[in-house]
Amino acid sequence: MAHRWRNDLTHEDVTPRTAWLNRRQIIGGLAGAGLAAMVGPGRAETLEPNSWEEITSYNNFYEFGTGKSDPAENAGALTTRPWTVRIDGMVDRPGDYDFDTIMRKMTMEERIYRFRCVETWSMVVPWNGFELADLLDLAGVQDGARYVAFETLFRPTEMPGQRLPILDWPYVEGLRLDEARHPLTIMATGIYGKPLPNQNGAPLRLVVPWKYGFKSIKSVVRITLTDTQPPTTWNTIGPDEYGFYANVNPNVDHPRWSQATERRIGGGLFSRRKPTLMFNGYEAEVASLYEGMDLKKNY
Ligand SMILES: Nc1nc2c(c(=O)[nH]1)N[C@H]1C(S)=C(S)[C@@H](COP(=O)(O)O)O[C@H]1N2
Ligand SMILES: [Mo]
C-alpha cells in the first residue's frame, strides 16, 4: 500500500463550529435558531486535519480501481474541463450548468469535516466548496420534489474501473431533499485551498459529513430532483449491508463488522482506535432530520 503512516495526530478532535458556521449563516439567519444555538463556549475545539498527502493518496474511487492507491495512480488522466453538471427533474430551470459558471455564482467556504468511511477508517478534511442548497436554488426546486439523485461521470476511456463489472456504472447516490438542503451538506471543489485532486472527485463532489463516505459521490455530472427515493449504488449491490440513509452510527453495526470504533488515517499503525461518534459528531445539527425514525431499520 502506498499510504505513508504518520504519527502526528495526538489529541481528540472536536468540531470547530465556527469553521463551518460562516458569517453569512450567522448574520443572515439562513441556518435558523437551531444552528445559532450551537455557537457557544466550550464547543470550538481544534479539529486537526489530515495532511494533503494522506487525503490524496488513500482513496476510494472504484472508477479507477479498488485499491486505496489506485485512484492516485490512475485518475490523473481524467479530463475535468470542460465540465457540465446537468440539473434536471423537478426544477424550474433545468439544463447543463457549466462548472466554471457555477463556481462564479456560488459562495465559496472552507469546511473542516470529519470523514468516516463505512470500512471504519476516518480522516479530517479541510474542504473548500459551497452549500448544495445554493446550487439547488440556482436551478429552482419545484414543490413536490422530495429527493435529490446524483450521478458520477461515465467515461470508461478515462476511467479504467468502468471497463470492469465492479459496480453498476455509473455510480449513483441520493439524499432526501431536507438532507440535501442542510447547511452542512456541501459540494466540494477543493482541499487545502487547492482545486480538488482527481482522485478525490474532481472537479466537484458531494460531501455529507454525518453519513458514511460512500454517500459522498465523486465527479458529479448530474443532479436530478425527484419525488421518489432514487436507487443508490452500494444499496443496490448490498441492500442488507448498505442502506439508503447510511448515517454514521456507532450503535448499528455493519453485518460483517462493528461500527463502534474507527481508525484515523495518519494515527500510526499501533494507535488506539477511537470511538465513532453518533452522526459522526454532527448529532446536534442533524438528529432532528431523523426524529421518530428507527435508525436500526433505516441504516
Ligand atoms: N463515483 C464514486 N464516488 C465515490 C466512491 C466511488 O468509488 N466512486 N467511493 C466512495 C467512498 S466508499 C468513499 S469512503 C469516499 C472516499 O473519498 P476520498 O477518497 O476523497 O476520501 O468516496 C465515495 N465516493
Ligand atoms: Mo467508503
Short mmCIF file of C-alpha atoms and ligand atoms in Angstrom, two decimals:
data_model
loop_
_atom_site.label_atom_id
_atom_site.label_comp_id
_atom_site.label_asym_id
_atom_site.label_seq_id
_atom_site.Cartn_x
_atom_site.Cartn_y
_atom_site.Cartn_z
CA MET A 1 0.00 0.00 0.00
CA ALA A 2 1.31 3.41 -0.96
CA HIS A 3 -0.07 5.05 2.14
CA ARG A 4 2.56 6.54 4.43
CA TRP A 5 1.84 6.20 8.08
CA ARG A 6 2.33 9.21 10.27
CA ASN A 7 2.07 9.74 13.95
CA ASP A 8 1.19 13.39 14.21
CA LEU A 9 -2.40 13.32 15.44
CA THR A 10 -2.28 13.28 19.16
CA HIS A 11 -5.35 14.92 20.57
CA GLU A 12 -9.06 14.30 20.41
CA ASP A 13 -10.94 16.05 17.65
CA VAL A 14 -14.00 18.10 18.33
CA THR A 15 -15.77 20.08 15.64
CA PRO A 16 -14.92 23.76 15.46
CA ARG A 17 -18.41 25.02 14.85
CA THR A 18 -17.16 28.36 13.67
CA ALA A 19 -15.18 26.67 10.92
CA TRP A 20 -18.32 25.73 9.07
CA LEU A 21 -20.83 28.15 10.54
CA ASN A 22 -19.90 31.14 8.45
CA ARG A 23 -20.68 34.78 8.76
CA ARG A 24 -23.40 34.64 6.16
CA GLN A 25 -25.27 31.98 8.09
CA ILE A 26 -24.92 33.73 11.42
CA ILE A 27 -25.92 37.16 10.14
CA GLY A 28 -28.46 36.09 7.56
CA GLY A 29 -30.10 33.60 9.87
CA LEU A 30 -30.14 31.15 6.98
CA ALA A 31 -29.46 28.28 9.29
CA GLY A 32 -32.14 29.25 11.76
CA ALA A 33 -32.22 29.33 15.51
CA GLY A 34 -31.16 25.72 15.90
CA LEU A 35 -27.75 26.26 14.39
CA ALA A 36 -27.19 29.62 16.03
CA ALA A 37 -27.61 27.95 19.39
CA MET A 38 -24.64 25.73 18.70
CA VAL A 39 -22.14 28.55 18.59
CA GLY A 40 -21.29 28.51 22.23
CA PRO A 41 -18.40 28.40 24.64
CA GLY A 42 -16.66 25.11 25.10
CA ARG A 43 -17.59 23.71 21.71
CA ALA A 44 -15.00 25.31 19.47
CA GLU A 45 -12.03 22.97 19.78
CA THR A 46 -9.28 22.17 17.35
CA LEU A 47 -10.05 19.66 14.64
CA GLU A 48 -6.66 18.74 13.25
CA PRO A 49 -6.89 17.99 9.54
CA ASN A 50 -5.09 15.11 7.88
CA SER A 51 -2.18 16.02 5.66
CA TRP A 52 -2.58 16.71 1.93
CA GLU A 53 -0.50 13.58 1.32
CA GLU A 54 -2.84 11.41 3.39
CA ILE A 55 -6.04 12.83 1.93
CA THR A 56 -4.85 12.44 -1.67
CA SER A 57 -3.09 9.07 -1.51
CA TYR A 58 -5.55 6.86 0.42
CA ASN A 59 -8.80 6.92 -1.55
CA ASN A 60 -11.89 5.02 -2.57
CA PHE A 61 -12.79 5.75 -6.20
CA TYR A 62 -13.64 2.44 -7.84
CA GLU A 63 -13.82 4.01 -11.30
CA PHE A 64 -10.01 3.94 -11.05
CA GLY A 65 -9.61 0.60 -9.29
CA THR A 66 -10.48 -0.89 -5.93
CA GLY A 67 -7.10 -0.45 -4.24
CA LYS A 68 -6.58 2.54 -1.95
CA SER A 69 -3.63 3.76 -4.04
CA ASP A 70 -5.27 3.09 -7.45
CA PRO A 71 -7.09 6.44 -7.68
CA ALA A 72 -3.94 8.47 -7.06
CA GLU A 73 -2.14 6.39 -9.67
CA ASN A 74 -4.84 6.30 -12.36
CA ALA A 75 -7.03 9.37 -12.00
CA GLY A 76 -4.51 11.86 -13.37
CA ALA A 77 -5.70 11.18 -16.92
CA LEU A 78 -9.28 12.25 -16.20
CA THR A 79 -10.29 15.33 -18.22
CA THR A 80 -12.14 17.72 -15.94
CA ARG A 81 -12.58 20.69 -18.34
CA PRO A 82 -14.94 21.47 -19.83
CA TRP A 83 -17.29 20.03 -17.22
CA THR A 84 -21.03 20.41 -17.06
CA VAL A 85 -23.49 19.37 -14.42
CA ARG A 86 -26.92 18.54 -15.77
CA ILE A 87 -29.57 19.61 -13.29
CA ASP A 88 -32.95 18.21 -14.22
CA GLY A 89 -36.15 16.65 -12.99
CA MET A 90 -38.40 18.74 -10.76
CA VAL A 91 -36.64 22.09 -11.20
CA ASP A 92 -37.75 25.39 -12.76
CA ARG A 93 -34.52 25.89 -14.71
CA PRO A 94 -33.27 22.50 -15.94
CA GLY A 95 -30.15 22.48 -18.05
CA ASP A 96 -26.46 21.84 -18.40
CA TYR A 97 -24.65 24.07 -15.93
CA ASP A 98 -21.02 24.80 -16.75
CA PHE A 99 -18.72 24.13 -13.81
CA ASP A 100 -16.80 27.40 -14.07
CA THR A 101 -20.07 29.35 -14.25
CA ILE A 102 -21.31 27.55 -11.14
CA MET A 103 -18.07 28.44 -9.36
CA ARG A 104 -18.53 32.14 -10.08
CA LYS A 105 -22.06 32.13 -8.71
CA MET A 106 -21.53 30.17 -5.51
CA THR A 107 -20.23 31.43 -2.17
CA MET A 108 -17.01 29.53 -1.51
CA GLU A 109 -16.19 28.45 2.01
CA GLU A 110 -13.80 26.23 3.93
CA ARG A 111 -15.36 23.41 5.94
CA ILE A 112 -13.19 21.22 8.15
CA TYR A 113 -15.16 18.00 8.49
CA ARG A 114 -14.67 14.56 9.90
CA PHE A 115 -14.93 11.96 7.13
CA ARG A 116 -15.86 8.40 8.12
CA CYS A 117 -15.80 5.52 5.65
CA VAL A 118 -18.14 2.59 6.24
CA GLU A 119 -14.98 0.43 6.23
CA THR A 120 -14.10 2.12 9.60
CA TRP A 121 -11.20 4.34 8.58
CA SER A 122 -11.58 8.08 9.02
CA MET A 123 -9.90 11.37 8.26
CA VAL A 124 -10.37 15.07 8.89
CA VAL A 125 -10.52 17.03 5.65
CA PRO A 126 -10.36 20.80 5.10
CA TRP A 127 -12.75 21.05 2.14
CA ASN A 128 -13.40 24.09 0.01
CA GLY A 129 -16.77 24.29 -1.64
CA PHE A 130 -20.27 25.66 -1.48
CA GLU A 131 -23.58 24.65 0.02
CA LEU A 132 -25.56 22.27 -2.15
CA ALA A 133 -28.69 24.23 -1.18
CA ASP A 134 -27.37 27.25 -3.09
CA LEU A 135 -26.86 25.18 -6.25
CA LEU A 136 -30.37 23.74 -5.90
CA ASP A 137 -31.70 27.30 -5.59
CA LEU A 138 -29.91 28.22 -8.80
CA ALA A 139 -31.98 25.59 -10.59
CA GLY A 140 -35.14 26.31 -8.58
CA VAL A 141 -36.55 23.25 -6.82
CA GLN A 142 -40.23 22.70 -7.55
CA ASP A 143 -42.91 21.90 -5.00
CA GLY A 144 -43.34 18.18 -4.68
CA ALA A 145 -39.65 17.33 -5.07
CA ARG A 146 -38.57 15.12 -2.17
CA TYR A 147 -35.25 13.56 -3.17
CA VAL A 148 -32.05 14.51 -4.95
CA ALA A 149 -30.29 11.95 -7.14
CA PHE A 150 -26.63 12.27 -8.13
CA GLU A 151 -24.64 10.63 -10.89
CA THR A 152 -20.89 10.30 -11.50
CA LEU A 153 -19.29 10.72 -14.92
CA PHE A 154 -19.40 7.59 -17.11
CA ARG A 155 -16.28 7.63 -19.31
CA PRO A 156 -14.64 4.20 -19.50
CA THR A 157 -11.91 5.53 -21.80
CA GLU A 158 -10.56 7.56 -18.88
CA MET A 159 -11.94 5.51 -16.01
CA PRO A 160 -10.41 2.03 -16.31
CA GLY A 161 -12.51 0.61 -13.49
CA GLN A 162 -15.63 1.25 -15.56
CA ARG A 163 -14.42 -1.30 -18.12
CA LEU A 164 -14.88 -3.95 -15.43
CA PRO A 165 -18.13 -5.07 -13.79
CA ILE A 166 -17.00 -3.91 -10.34
CA LEU A 167 -20.12 -1.81 -9.70
CA ASP A 168 -23.20 -0.89 -11.74
CA TRP A 169 -21.87 2.12 -13.63
CA PRO A 170 -22.34 4.99 -13.41
CA TYR A 171 -22.05 5.34 -9.63
CA VAL A 172 -25.24 6.91 -8.32
CA GLU A 173 -26.24 8.32 -4.97
CA GLY A 174 -29.18 10.11 -3.38
CA LEU A 175 -30.36 12.20 -0.49
CA ARG A 176 -33.69 13.22 0.89
CA LEU A 177 -34.31 16.86 -0.07
CA ASP A 178 -34.07 18.07 3.53
CA GLU A 179 -30.70 16.31 3.89
CA ALA A 180 -29.53 17.86 0.63
CA ARG A 181 -30.60 21.33 1.75
CA HIS A 182 -28.99 21.01 5.20
CA PRO A 183 -26.29 23.67 5.66
CA LEU A 184 -23.68 21.01 6.46
CA THR A 185 -24.14 19.43 3.01
CA ILE A 186 -21.67 20.82 0.52
CA MET A 187 -20.37 20.32 -2.97
CA ALA A 188 -16.59 20.25 -2.50
CA THR A 189 -14.38 21.73 -5.19
CA GLY A 190 -11.11 21.91 -3.32
CA ILE A 191 -8.94 20.76 -0.42
CA TYR A 192 -6.46 22.96 1.45
CA GLY A 193 -7.39 25.83 -0.88
CA LYS A 194 -6.30 23.94 -3.98
CA PRO A 195 -8.58 22.54 -6.69
CA LEU A 196 -9.92 19.10 -5.84
CA PRO A 197 -7.44 16.42 -6.99
CA ASN A 198 -8.90 13.97 -9.49
CA GLN A 199 -8.59 11.08 -7.03
CA ASN A 200 -10.82 12.98 -4.59
CA GLY A 201 -13.58 13.53 -7.17
CA ALA A 202 -12.64 16.49 -9.37
CA PRO A 203 -13.97 18.88 -10.29
CA LEU A 204 -16.82 18.64 -7.80
CA ARG A 205 -18.13 16.02 -5.42
CA LEU A 206 -20.76 15.78 -2.74
CA VAL A 207 -19.74 15.84 0.95
CA VAL A 208 -22.28 14.82 3.60
CA PRO A 209 -20.20 14.69 6.78
CA TRP A 210 -22.68 12.83 9.00
CA LYS A 211 -23.02 9.93 6.58
CA TYR A 212 -20.65 7.13 5.61
CA GLY A 213 -18.21 8.15 2.92
CA PHE A 214 -19.89 6.22 0.12
CA LYS A 215 -22.74 8.76 0.11
CA SER A 216 -20.23 11.48 -0.85
CA ILE A 217 -20.32 10.77 -4.58
CA LYS A 218 -17.42 12.00 -6.69
CA SER A 219 -17.05 13.73 -10.06
CA VAL A 220 -20.74 14.59 -10.30
CA VAL A 221 -22.24 15.22 -13.76
CA ARG A 222 -25.94 15.06 -13.00
CA ILE A 223 -28.27 16.15 -10.21
CA THR A 224 -31.93 15.17 -10.54
CA LEU A 225 -34.82 16.30 -8.34
CA THR A 226 -37.45 13.60 -7.92
CA ASP A 227 -40.48 12.70 -5.83
CA THR A 228 -39.35 9.11 -5.29
CA GLN A 229 -36.32 7.67 -3.49
CA PRO A 230 -33.63 7.13 -6.12
CA PRO A 231 -31.54 3.93 -6.39
CA THR A 232 -28.05 4.20 -4.90
CA THR A 233 -25.05 2.14 -5.97
CA TRP A 234 -23.98 0.41 -2.75
CA ASN A 235 -27.55 -0.15 -1.61
CA THR A 236 -28.34 -1.81 -4.94
CA ILE A 237 -25.33 -4.12 -4.65
CA GLY A 238 -25.73 -4.98 -0.98
CA PRO A 239 -29.10 -3.89 0.42
CA ASP A 240 -28.53 -5.75 3.70
CA GLU A 241 -25.18 -4.06 4.26
CA TYR A 242 -25.56 -0.54 2.87
CA GLY A 243 -28.75 1.42 3.42
CA PHE A 244 -30.07 4.50 1.68
CA TYR A 245 -29.55 6.64 4.78
CA ALA A 246 -26.07 5.41 5.76
CA ASN A 247 -25.87 7.78 8.72
CA VAL A 248 -22.74 7.20 10.78
CA ASN A 249 -23.98 5.32 13.83
CA PRO A 250 -21.73 3.54 16.36
CA ASN A 251 -24.77 1.63 17.68
CA VAL A 252 -25.73 -0.02 14.40
CA ASP A 253 -23.09 -2.46 13.26
CA HIS A 254 -22.42 -3.43 9.70
CA PRO A 255 -23.46 -7.12 9.36
CA ARG A 256 -19.78 -8.08 8.99
CA TRP A 257 -18.05 -5.66 11.37
CA SER A 258 -18.58 -3.29 14.27
CA GLN A 259 -19.08 0.41 13.62
CA ALA A 260 -18.38 1.37 17.25
CA THR A 261 -14.81 2.50 16.63
CA GLU A 262 -12.68 3.86 13.82
CA ARG A 263 -9.05 4.10 12.72
CA ARG A 264 -7.96 7.64 11.99
CA ILE A 265 -5.67 7.64 8.97
CA GLY A 266 -2.30 9.04 9.97
CA GLY A 267 -2.69 7.99 13.57
CA GLY A 268 0.08 5.43 13.30
CA LEU A 269 -0.07 1.66 12.96
CA PHE A 270 -0.36 0.99 16.67
CA SER A 271 -2.57 3.90 17.62
CA ARG A 272 -5.66 3.21 19.66
CA ARG A 273 -8.91 3.09 17.70
CA LYS A 274 -11.17 5.94 18.65
CA PRO A 275 -14.86 5.75 19.40
CA THR A 276 -17.09 6.61 16.46
CA LEU A 277 -19.44 9.48 17.24
CA MET A 278 -23.20 9.45 16.60
CA PHE A 279 -23.83 11.08 13.22
CA ASN A 280 -20.03 11.37 13.02
CA GLY A 281 -20.08 14.11 15.64
CA TYR A 282 -22.81 16.19 13.97
CA GLU A 283 -25.69 14.90 16.11
CA ALA A 284 -26.71 18.33 17.42
CA GLU A 285 -27.02 19.59 13.87
CA VAL A 286 -28.75 16.70 12.12
CA ALA A 287 -30.53 14.43 14.63
CA SER A 288 -33.80 16.33 14.13
CA LEU A 289 -33.85 15.20 10.49
CA TYR A 290 -34.48 11.66 11.71
CA GLU A 291 -36.87 12.25 14.58
CA GLY A 292 -39.20 9.33 15.03
CA MET A 293 -37.27 7.12 12.62
CA ASP A 294 -35.95 3.70 13.64
CA LEU A 295 -32.26 4.12 12.88
CA LYS A 296 -31.68 0.36 13.07
CA LYS A 297 -34.16 -0.22 10.27
CA ASN A 298 -33.20 2.88 8.33
CA TYR A 299 -29.46 2.17 8.35
N1 LIG B 1 -18.06 7.93 -8.01
C1 LIG B 1 -17.61 7.45 -6.85
N2 LIG B 1 -17.78 8.16 -5.73
C2 LIG B 1 -17.32 7.68 -4.54
C3 LIG B 1 -16.69 6.41 -4.47
C4 LIG B 1 -16.51 5.69 -5.68
O1 LIG B 1 -15.97 4.57 -5.72
N3 LIG B 1 -16.98 6.24 -6.85
N4 LIG B 1 -16.28 5.91 -3.25
C5 LIG B 1 -16.97 6.45 -2.07
C6 LIG B 1 -16.37 6.01 -0.81
S1 LIG B 1 -16.67 4.41 -0.31
C7 LIG B 1 -15.67 6.86 0.00
S2 LIG B 1 -15.12 6.38 1.53
C8 LIG B 1 -15.32 8.22 -0.46
C9 LIG B 1 -13.82 8.41 -0.41
O2 LIG B 1 -13.48 9.75 -0.64
P1 LIG B 1 -11.95 10.16 -0.59
O3 LIG B 1 -11.19 9.24 -1.48
O4 LIG B 1 -11.92 11.59 -1.09
O5 LIG B 1 -11.52 10.06 0.83
O6 LIG B 1 -15.78 8.49 -1.79
C10 LIG B 1 -17.05 7.96 -2.10
N5 LIG B 1 -17.48 8.43 -3.40
MO MO B 2 -16.21 4.33 1.92
#
